[in-house]
C-alpha positions as a printed Julia matrix, in Angstrom:
618×3 Matrix{Float64}:
 -15.26   41.8   -14.33
 -15.93   45.44  -13.51
 -18.87   46.84  -15.39
 -22.04   48.85  -15.29
 -24.91   47.21  -13.49
 -28.41   47.52  -14.79
 -31.19   46.76  -12.42
 -32.22   43.86  -14.64
 -28.68   42.53  -14.44
 -28.39   42.75  -10.68
 -29.36   39.12  -10.4
 -26.87   37.78  -12.93
 -23.22   36.92  -12.84
 -20.79   35.07  -15.01
 -21.81   31.85  -13.4
 -25.53   32.43  -13.11
 -26.21   31.07  -16.51
 -25.65   27.66  -15.07
 -28.46   27.89  -12.61
 -30.93   26.4   -15.02
 -34.7    26.69  -15.33
 -34.52   30.29  -14.19
 -34.26   29.14  -10.6
 -32.88   31.61   -8.11
 -29.64   30.93   -6.28
 -30.3    33.42   -3.5
 -28.48   36.66   -2.85
 -25.09   37.85   -1.72
 -24.94   40.09    1.35
 -21.54   41.12    2.71
 -20.19   43.71    5.15
 -16.99   45.52    4.25
 -14.47   45.09    7.09
 -11.73   47.16    5.45
  -8.03   46.53    5.84
  -6.99   43.8     8.28
  -3.52   43.37    9.79
  -2.28   40.32   11.67
   0.84   38.33   12.43
   1.96   35.99    9.67
   1.91   32.25   10.22
   4.2    31.63    7.25
   7.24   33.85    7.76
   6.7    34.08   11.54
   7.32   37.81   11.41
   7.11   39.38   14.89
   4.96   42.29   13.7
   1.5    42.51   12.13
   2.86   42.2     8.63
   0.09   40.11    7.05
  -2.21   42.64    5.38
  -5.47   41.85    3.6
  -8.88   43.33    2.86
 -11.83   41.68    4.56
 -15.54   41.14    4.02
 -17.98   39.5     6.39
 -20.47   37.43    4.41
 -24.01   36.98    5.71
 -24.78   35.01    2.56
 -23.09   34.54   -0.77
 -24.14   32.68   -3.89
 -21.88   30.04   -5.37
 -21.68   32.05   -8.59
 -20.48   35.16   -6.78
 -17.98   33.22   -4.71
 -16.64   31.61   -7.9
 -16.11   35.12   -9.28
 -14.38   36.21   -6.07
 -12.05   33.2    -6.16
 -11.07   34.19   -9.68
 -10.09   37.61   -8.36
  -7.91   36.49   -5.49
 -10.42   36.21   -2.63
 -10.82   33.28   -0.26
 -12.96   32.46    2.75
 -12.3    31.33    6.3
 -15.69   30.41    7.68
 -17.92   33.4     6.88
 -14.98   35.81    6.59
 -13.75   36.64    3.08
 -10.27   38.04    2.63
  -7.93   39.08   -0.12
  -4.22   39.78    0.46
  -3.01   43.27   -0.36
  -0.24   41.9    -2.5
   1.99   44.98   -2.6
   1.88   45.44    1.17
   1.65   42.0     2.77
   4.79   40.18    3.87
   4.0    36.92    2.06
   2.12   37.55   -1.22
  -0.41   34.77   -1.8
  -1.35   33.79   -5.35
  -4.48   31.82   -6.15
  -3.44   28.52   -7.75
  -5.57   26.17   -9.79
  -5.25   23.07  -11.94
  -7.34   21.88  -14.87
  -8.28   18.42  -13.68
  -8.4    16.83  -17.13
  -4.81   17.94  -17.82
  -3.36   16.68  -14.54
  -0.3    14.47  -14.88
   0.68   12.77  -11.6
   4.35   12.78  -10.67
   6.25    9.65   -9.65
   5.96   10.63   -6.01
   2.19   11.1    -6.32
   1.9     7.72   -8.0
   3.87    6.15   -5.16
   1.44    7.65   -2.66
  -1.5     6.04   -4.47
   0.26    2.68   -4.59
   1.19    2.87   -0.92
  -2.41    3.51    0.12
  -3.62    0.69   -2.09
  -1.08   -1.72   -0.61
  -2.23   -0.72    2.85
  -5.86   -1.39    1.89
  -4.85   -4.74    0.38
  -3.2    -5.77    3.64
   0.29   -5.71    2.17
   1.57   -2.74    4.18
   1.91   -2.73    7.93
   0.86    0.38    9.87
   3.91    0.3    12.11
   6.33   -0.64    9.34
   5.08    0.96    6.1
   7.48   -0.86    3.81
   6.22   -3.34    1.23
   8.85   -5.83    0.24
   7.04   -7.0    -2.9
   7.07   -3.47   -4.29
  10.85   -3.27   -4.19
  12.61   -4.63   -7.31
  15.43   -6.09   -5.21
  13.06   -8.44   -3.36
  11.37  -11.44   -4.91
   7.75  -12.2    -4.09
   8.85  -15.8    -3.63
  11.24  -14.95   -0.81
  10.81  -17.28    2.13
   9.12  -15.83    5.21
   9.43  -18.81    7.53
  11.48  -18.87   10.74
  14.61  -20.12    9.01
  14.84  -16.83    7.12
  13.31  -14.57    9.72
  16.62  -12.87   10.42
  17.43  -12.14    6.76
  13.97  -10.89    5.76
  13.69   -8.85    8.94
  17.08   -7.31    8.29
  16.09   -6.34    4.76
  12.81   -4.78    5.88
  14.51   -2.93    8.7
  17.11   -1.59    6.3
  14.49   -0.3     3.87
  12.45    1.1     6.73
  15.5     2.87    8.12
  16.21    4.44    4.73
  12.67    5.74    4.42
  12.61    6.97    8.0
  16.0     8.63    7.59
  14.78   10.55    4.55
  11.68   11.82    6.35
  13.71   12.68    9.44
  16.27   14.57    7.36
  13.58   16.69    5.71
  12.09   17.54    9.09
  15.48   18.5    10.51
  16.26   20.74    7.51
  12.93   22.53    7.94
  13.46   22.87   11.68
  17.01   24.24   11.35
  15.85   26.77    8.75
  13.18   28.01   11.14
  15.71   28.29   13.98
  18.08   30.35   11.83
  15.2    32.64   10.82
  14.42   33.15   14.52
  18.09   33.89   15.15
  18.07   36.53   12.38
  14.96   38.18   13.88
  16.51   38.05   17.35
  19.74   39.68   16.15
  17.74   42.37   14.36
  15.71   43.15   17.48
  18.78   43.37   19.71
  20.89   45.42   17.3
  23.17   42.64   16.16
  21.93   43.22   12.6
  20.62   46.46   11.05
  16.88   46.98   11.26
  14.63   48.38    8.56
  16.1    46.17    5.85
  14.28   43.1     4.59
  16.68   40.2     4.99
  16.53   36.91    3.04
  15.08   33.72    4.49
  17.45   31.1     5.81
  17.88   27.88    3.89
  19.64   24.82    5.33
  20.79   22.02    3.06
  21.9    18.5     3.8
  25.57   17.9     2.98
  26.02   15.0     0.58
  28.08   12.01    1.63
  30.84   12.82   -0.83
  31.31   16.36    0.49
  31.24   15.55    4.2
  34.38   16.21    6.19
  35.15   14.23    9.29
  36.68   16.41   11.96
  39.44   14.73   13.93
  38.75   16.64   17.11
  35.5    15.57   18.75
  34.68   12.95   16.14
  31.91   15.04   14.58
  30.53   14.65   11.09
  29.31   17.59    8.97
  25.63   16.94    8.23
  23.93   20.25    7.34
  25.09   23.67    6.26
  23.65   27.12    5.45
  25.08   30.07    3.54
  22.55   32.57    4.92
  25.39   34.75    6.28
  26.67   35.37    2.74
  23.17   36.31    1.56
  22.63   38.7     4.46
  26.04   40.29    3.92
  25.27   40.86    0.24
  21.87   42.39    1.1
  23.37   44.77    3.67
  26.19   45.83    1.36
  23.7    46.61   -1.41
  21.63   48.64    1.03
  24.75   50.45    2.24
  25.85   51.37   -1.27
  22.33   52.52   -2.16
  22.26   55.01    0.76
  23.59   58.42   -0.17
  24.16   59.22    3.49
  25.99   56.75    5.69
  23.74   54.75    7.97
  24.94   54.44   11.57
  23.55   50.92   11.76
  25.5    49.81    8.75
  28.69   51.64    9.64
  28.96   50.2    13.14
  28.62   46.56   12.09
  31.16   44.58   10.16
  29.31   43.53    7.04
  31.15   40.3     6.41
  29.71   36.83    6.12
  32.16   35.57    8.74
  31.07   38.14   11.35
  27.36   37.6    10.59
  27.73   33.82   10.84
  29.38   34.12   14.26
  26.6    36.48   15.4
  23.89   34.06   14.32
  25.61   31.05   15.87
  25.7    32.86   19.18
  21.91   33.17   18.99
  21.33   29.46   18.43
  23.59   28.07   21.14
  20.71   25.98   22.5
  20.15   24.3    19.16
  22.4    21.33   19.82
  20.28   20.19   22.74
  17.01   20.22   20.8
  17.98   18.99   17.34
  19.13   15.38   17.65
  22.39   16.37   19.42
  23.55   18.54   16.55
  26.39   20.97   17.2
  26.41   24.32   15.39
  29.56   26.21   14.39
  30.53   29.13   12.19
  33.15   28.27    9.59
  34.41   31.01    7.23
  30.92   32.46    6.81
  29.12   29.12    6.64
  26.88   27.94    9.46
  27.53   24.22    9.86
  25.7    21.59   11.87
  27.61   18.54   13.04
  26.53   15.2    14.45
  28.33   12.3    16.07
  30.36   10.32   13.54
  28.61    7.15   12.47
  29.95    3.9    11.17
  30.51    3.8     7.46
  28.21    1.48    5.53
  31.24   -0.38    4.19
  32.34   -1.17    7.75
  29.03   -2.64    8.77
  29.26   -6.27    9.8
  25.61   -6.94    8.93
  25.0    -8.39    5.47
  21.71   -8.99    3.71
  21.03  -12.21    1.84
  19.53  -11.86   -1.62
  16.36  -13.62   -2.66
  18.17  -16.38   -4.56
  20.41  -17.19   -1.59
  17.41  -17.19    0.72
  15.53  -19.61   -1.49
  18.5   -22.0    -1.67
  18.8   -22.05    2.11
  15.16  -22.9     2.68
  14.45  -26.5     3.74
  10.66  -26.18    3.97
   9.43  -24.97    0.59
   5.81  -25.75    1.39
   6.07  -23.62    4.51
   7.55  -20.74    2.51
   4.85  -20.9    -0.13
   2.02  -21.06    2.4
   3.29  -18.22    4.59
   4.11  -16.05    1.58
   0.53  -16.42    0.39
  -0.72  -15.49    3.86
   1.48  -12.39    3.77
   0.22  -11.3     0.36
  -3.38  -11.96    1.35
  -3.26  -10.22    4.73
  -6.13   -8.37    6.31
  -7.81   -6.28    3.67
  -9.18   -2.9     4.63
 -12.11   -1.0     3.22
 -11.84    2.7     2.41
 -14.99    4.78    2.11
 -15.01    8.39    0.9
 -18.18   10.07    2.1
 -19.33   13.49    0.97
 -21.64   15.37    3.34
 -22.83   18.94    3.61
 -20.91   21.1     6.05
 -22.25   20.6     9.58
 -20.9    19.98   13.05
 -19.93   16.38   13.76
 -18.49   15.43   17.2
 -16.33   12.7    15.66
 -14.87   15.16   13.19
 -14.18   17.67   15.97
 -12.35   15.04   18.05
 -10.17   14.24   15.02
  -9.56   17.94   14.36
  -8.54   18.45   17.99
  -6.02   15.59   17.85
  -4.63   16.89   14.58
  -4.14   20.47   15.76
  -2.52   19.44   19.04
  -0.23   16.72   17.64
   0.63   18.11   14.21
   0.47   21.9    14.7
   1.34   21.9    18.42
  -1.69   24.0    19.35
  -2.41   24.4    23.04
  -5.35   22.16   24.03
  -7.32   25.05   25.52
  -7.07   26.92   22.2
  -8.74   24.14   20.21
 -12.35   24.77   21.11
 -15.62   23.72   19.57
 -16.58   27.33   18.87
 -13.3    28.08   17.04
 -13.71   24.88   15.02
 -17.25   25.86   14.03
 -16.18   29.34   12.95
 -13.24   28.04   10.96
 -14.47   24.88    9.24
 -18.21   24.44    9.76
 -19.84   27.84    9.29
 -20.26   28.79    5.64
 -22.06   31.69    3.94
 -22.49   29.78    0.68
 -26.1    29.38   -0.4
 -26.65   25.69   -1.09
 -27.85   24.81   -4.6
 -29.57   21.4    -4.71
 -29.09   19.02   -7.66
 -31.3    19.94  -10.57
 -31.3    16.63  -12.44
 -29.74   18.2   -15.52
 -26.17   18.81  -16.63
 -25.93   22.15  -14.83
 -25.52   20.96  -11.23
 -23.65   17.85   -9.97
 -25.58   15.16   -8.05
 -24.34   16.55   -4.7
 -25.32   20.14   -5.52
 -23.22   23.28   -5.01
 -22.11   24.56   -1.64
 -19.79   23.72    1.28
 -19.01   20.08    2.1
 -16.91   17.81    4.3
 -15.32   14.84    2.56
 -14.72   12.05    5.07
 -12.12    9.3     4.62
 -13.19    6.24    6.61
 -11.18    2.98    6.88
 -13.04    0.04    8.36
 -15.43    2.39   10.11
 -12.66    4.56   11.56
 -12.53    8.23   10.5
  -8.94    8.99    9.49
  -9.26   12.31    7.6
 -11.68   15.09    6.68
 -11.3    17.4     3.7
 -13.21   20.69    3.89
 -14.14   21.76    0.38
 -16.4    24.1    -1.58
 -18.04   22.79   -4.75
 -18.74   25.67   -7.13
 -20.02   26.0   -10.71
 -16.53   25.83  -12.21
 -14.37   24.11   -9.62
 -13.77   22.2    -6.45
 -12.0    24.52   -4.02
  -9.95   22.79   -1.32
 -10.1    24.69    1.94
  -8.53   22.54    4.69
  -7.6    18.98    5.58
  -7.11   17.4     8.97
  -6.16   13.78    9.6
  -5.34   11.17   12.19
  -1.65   11.53   13.17
  -1.41    7.72   13.4
  -1.88    7.55    9.62
   0.79   10.07    8.69
   2.77    7.34    6.9
   0.06    7.22    4.21
   0.73   10.86    3.15
  -2.95   11.6     3.61
  -2.61   15.2     2.37
  -1.26   14.14   -1.01
  -3.7    11.27   -1.3
  -6.73   13.49   -0.57
  -5.59   16.0    -3.21
  -5.44   13.19   -5.77
  -8.92   12.06   -4.73
 -10.31   15.58   -5.08
  -8.79   15.93   -8.55
 -10.36   12.62   -9.55
 -13.69   13.81   -8.15
 -13.64   16.77  -10.53
 -12.87   14.48  -13.47
 -15.68   12.09  -12.58
 -18.28   14.81  -12.08
 -17.56   16.59  -15.35
 -19.95   14.04  -16.86
 -22.76   15.39  -14.68
 -21.69   19.05  -14.79
 -19.44   20.0   -17.74
 -18.7    23.44  -16.25
 -16.7    21.75  -13.47
 -13.19   21.95  -14.89
 -10.71   23.05  -12.24
  -9.28   22.13   -8.88
  -8.32   25.11   -6.69
  -5.56   24.43   -4.16
  -5.98   27.69   -2.23
  -3.06   30.1    -2.05
   0.42   29.47   -3.37
   3.14   31.3    -1.42
   6.42   31.08   -3.28
   8.34   32.86   -0.53
   7.37   30.11    1.95
   9.12   26.8     1.29
   6.4    24.85    3.09
   3.77   26.08    0.62
   5.64   25.26   -2.56
   4.38   21.67   -2.55
   1.29   22.88   -4.39
   3.39   23.49   -7.49
   3.92   19.71   -7.7
   0.37   19.31   -9.04
   0.96   20.03  -12.7
   0.22   21.71  -14.98
  -1.04   24.37  -12.56
  -1.34   28.11  -13.06
  -1.29   31.22  -10.89
  -3.64   34.18  -10.93
  -2.1    37.51  -11.87
  -2.87   39.8    -8.9
  -3.52   42.84  -11.08
  -5.2    41.74  -14.3
  -6.69   38.46  -13.04
  -5.28   36.39  -15.88
  -3.99   32.86  -15.36
  -0.27   32.35  -15.9
   1.43   28.91  -16.1
   3.42   28.3   -12.94
   6.48   27.35  -15.0
   6.47   30.93  -16.3
   5.73   32.48  -12.92
   8.27   30.58  -10.78
  11.45   32.19  -12.19
   9.88   35.61  -11.67
   8.91   34.84   -8.08
  12.45   33.63   -7.4
  13.56   37.24   -7.85
  10.89   39.02   -5.81
   7.75   37.92   -3.95
   5.28   40.28   -5.64
   5.1    40.29   -9.42
   2.46   41.38  -11.91
   2.63   38.02  -13.61
   0.8    38.93  -16.81
   3.41   41.61  -17.6
   6.18   39.04  -17.83
   4.38   36.05  -19.33
   6.11   36.4   -22.71
   7.63   33.96  -25.14
  11.19   34.39  -26.31
   9.93   35.87  -29.56
   8.01   38.51  -27.64
   4.53   37.08  -28.15
   2.3    36.86  -25.13
   1.49   33.49  -23.61
  -1.84   34.92  -22.46
  -4.98   35.9   -24.34
  -4.82   39.43  -25.69
  -6.39   41.96  -23.32
  -7.64   45.03  -25.2
  -8.02   48.39  -23.55
 -11.77   47.86  -23.66
 -13.27   44.54  -22.68
 -16.82   43.3   -22.8
 -18.17   41.29  -19.9
 -20.45   38.36  -20.67
 -23.38   39.92  -18.88
 -22.51   43.61  -19.04
 -21.71   46.41  -21.5
 -18.29   47.43  -22.7
 -16.03   48.6   -19.88
 -12.42   49.49  -19.35
 -10.15   46.91  -17.78
  -9.69   48.96  -14.62
 -12.84   51.04  -14.74
 -15.03   51.65  -11.75
 -18.45   50.12  -11.24
 -21.21   52.44  -12.28
 -24.95   52.03  -11.88
 -26.9    52.91  -14.97
 -29.13   55.97  -14.57
 -28.17   56.14  -10.89
 -30.43   53.16  -10.08
 -29.4    52.04   -6.61
 -32.69   50.38   -5.72
 -31.06   46.96   -5.39
 -28.42   48.05   -2.87
 -29.02   46.9     0.69
 -28.29   49.72    3.13
 -27.61   49.36    6.84
 -30.09   51.66    8.56
 -30.83   51.75   12.3
 -29.8    48.15   12.8
 -31.8    46.86    9.82
 -31.11   46.3     6.12
 -33.42   48.05    3.67
 -33.27   48.49   -0.07
 -32.85   52.01   -1.34
 -36.19   51.58   -3.06
 -37.95   52.43    0.21
 -41.69   52.61    0.75
 -43.47   56.02    1.08
 -44.12   55.31    4.77
 -40.4    54.79    5.4
 -39.5    57.86    3.35
 -41.8    60.07    5.4
 -40.15   58.98    8.66
 -36.52   59.33    7.55
 -34.52   62.33    6.53
 -34.38   61.79    2.76
 -31.44   64.18    2.37
 -29.43   61.96    4.72
 -30.23   58.88    2.62
 -29.22   60.64   -0.59
 -25.95   61.74    0.99
 -25.34   58.19    2.18
 -25.98   56.8    -1.3
 -23.59   59.32   -2.86
 -20.91   58.25   -0.41
 -21.7    54.59   -1.12
 -21.33   55.07   -4.89
 -18.06   56.97   -4.38
 -16.8    54.17   -2.15
 -17.77   51.63   -4.8
 -15.77   53.46   -7.45
 -12.68   53.55   -5.24
 -12.78   50.08   -3.74
 -13.67   48.23   -6.96
 -10.08   48.65   -8.07
  -9.33   46.05   -5.46
 -12.48   43.93   -5.66
 -12.91   44.37   -9.43
 -16.14   42.39   -9.39
 -19.88   42.98   -9.4
 -20.32   42.66   -5.64
 -21.24   46.29   -4.9
 -20.57   47.55   -1.42
 -20.79   50.56    0.87
 -18.89   51.32    4.07
 -21.67   49.6     6.02
 -23.03   46.77    3.95
 -23.07   45.48    0.4
 -24.99   43.07   -1.75
 -25.17   41.48   -5.15
 -28.87   40.67   -5.27
 -30.22   37.66   -7.1
 -33.68   38.51   -8.42
 -36.34   35.98   -7.45
 -38.42   35.41  -10.52
């Protein structure tokens, strides 16, 4: 995207051709904030290891923001940021999906069916199990009092299975986090060598066939982790790579058994906070045990099948009537409302509940001002519908998509609708409706929205899911929306995630386009010549710096004495300002552009004070 900028081209971008009728879409004005460091919310690193480059946007056109998305940028309110992939602790790759190619998985289909059953009145809020959807249950099963015990037992059994699965996943995630904290704690206190990047902990549930019942204590092996073996291997590799012996490595026994015992000592409080689990080190493995439970084969409770239930029924008319009432329970109405981004007290109340109950935020930290900055404020210049096939009926800009059931707001999706995509920014929902998997359902709705609006705006093709962080297990769910692709952080080419995943398994930062090759050596990606031609600019090199033809910098906005003025200043202003100072400033600005464009690699020109990509108003 880098290229020379003529003055006549200052108001164009790759997406500006879609504006239609020569109408202006405003201008982009951003302030360069430089490198930003902060703590990481993904790996929970104790230091300021999350590194990105920041821009503060006073205004930005939808075309320019589309270009920035396609070069790894993203916004949080009016702040634009791009991870410095080689330096940050958790490299974040832009991920997108072509909506027309989307193939829902079985799990995603189940989510859609579950929500529909709930709307049809066939799924209870407190007991989200639908008997008629299970192949082992007949829709003609009696529901009268004579079979209340059997039907209740079957529902409870299915509910328990579903609840057990969700609970198990939560426990695995929690135990992994606790082990990561134990590793960090041991590193800080000298129990493990510092200065070496250690692998993340992974806890797995032990299958029923591999469980071992311990005679003493009556404990059953439920979960296990081999993180000690991984850490030992990492330390031994680091030790062998050092030409000079490292005191840290020499003074610690680098064996999985010793490391496991060290980590277990750091999580001695775990048993009291994790469903009475006991943690022990066993030959290098870190095992979690629970109280032995009764085997399913020893259970005295039996469930009657549908045929047996039907034979035992003495009031067939009662069964038929009550079964019909069950199938035709209270129907619910779902409305999906799209509104431009603005503050809504009802939305804020829902956001507050969500942050406190789901993310465990402190109540005094969830303020109206922080909510506005994060999810309401937007620098995007709104583009109204044009009545043609260039802009969708809602227009382009920032929106809130509300999910309302029977007048009750249950979820809000914060999205940006751009010339080529719908970009999902954030979702918050009512914790009481967690059983509906609202996050997955909203993603499916947003994908369908793109498909439906391609009729009105053919350029709308993709659904952007934000950042994909392969090194964070909680963020890998985005790969389930297939066939998705990741953005190469260096050459800004899109690589299928099936190609990228094996590479990211080996190391967190990869120049994806270098490795996207077929077995026969042919590239999976379009050929990138040494010289490329931009749609709206002259021939440029792939990593060339932005140059301004004939030194024309008249369209650059410059911060001067608290105001923004174009370099094409009036004679009155020239006479009152030291012109040599302005020329020096412009030279520095152009030099800064040439250096920093290697990171931005787009036509948003910027100086150390302020930058703009001006849209000419014709």
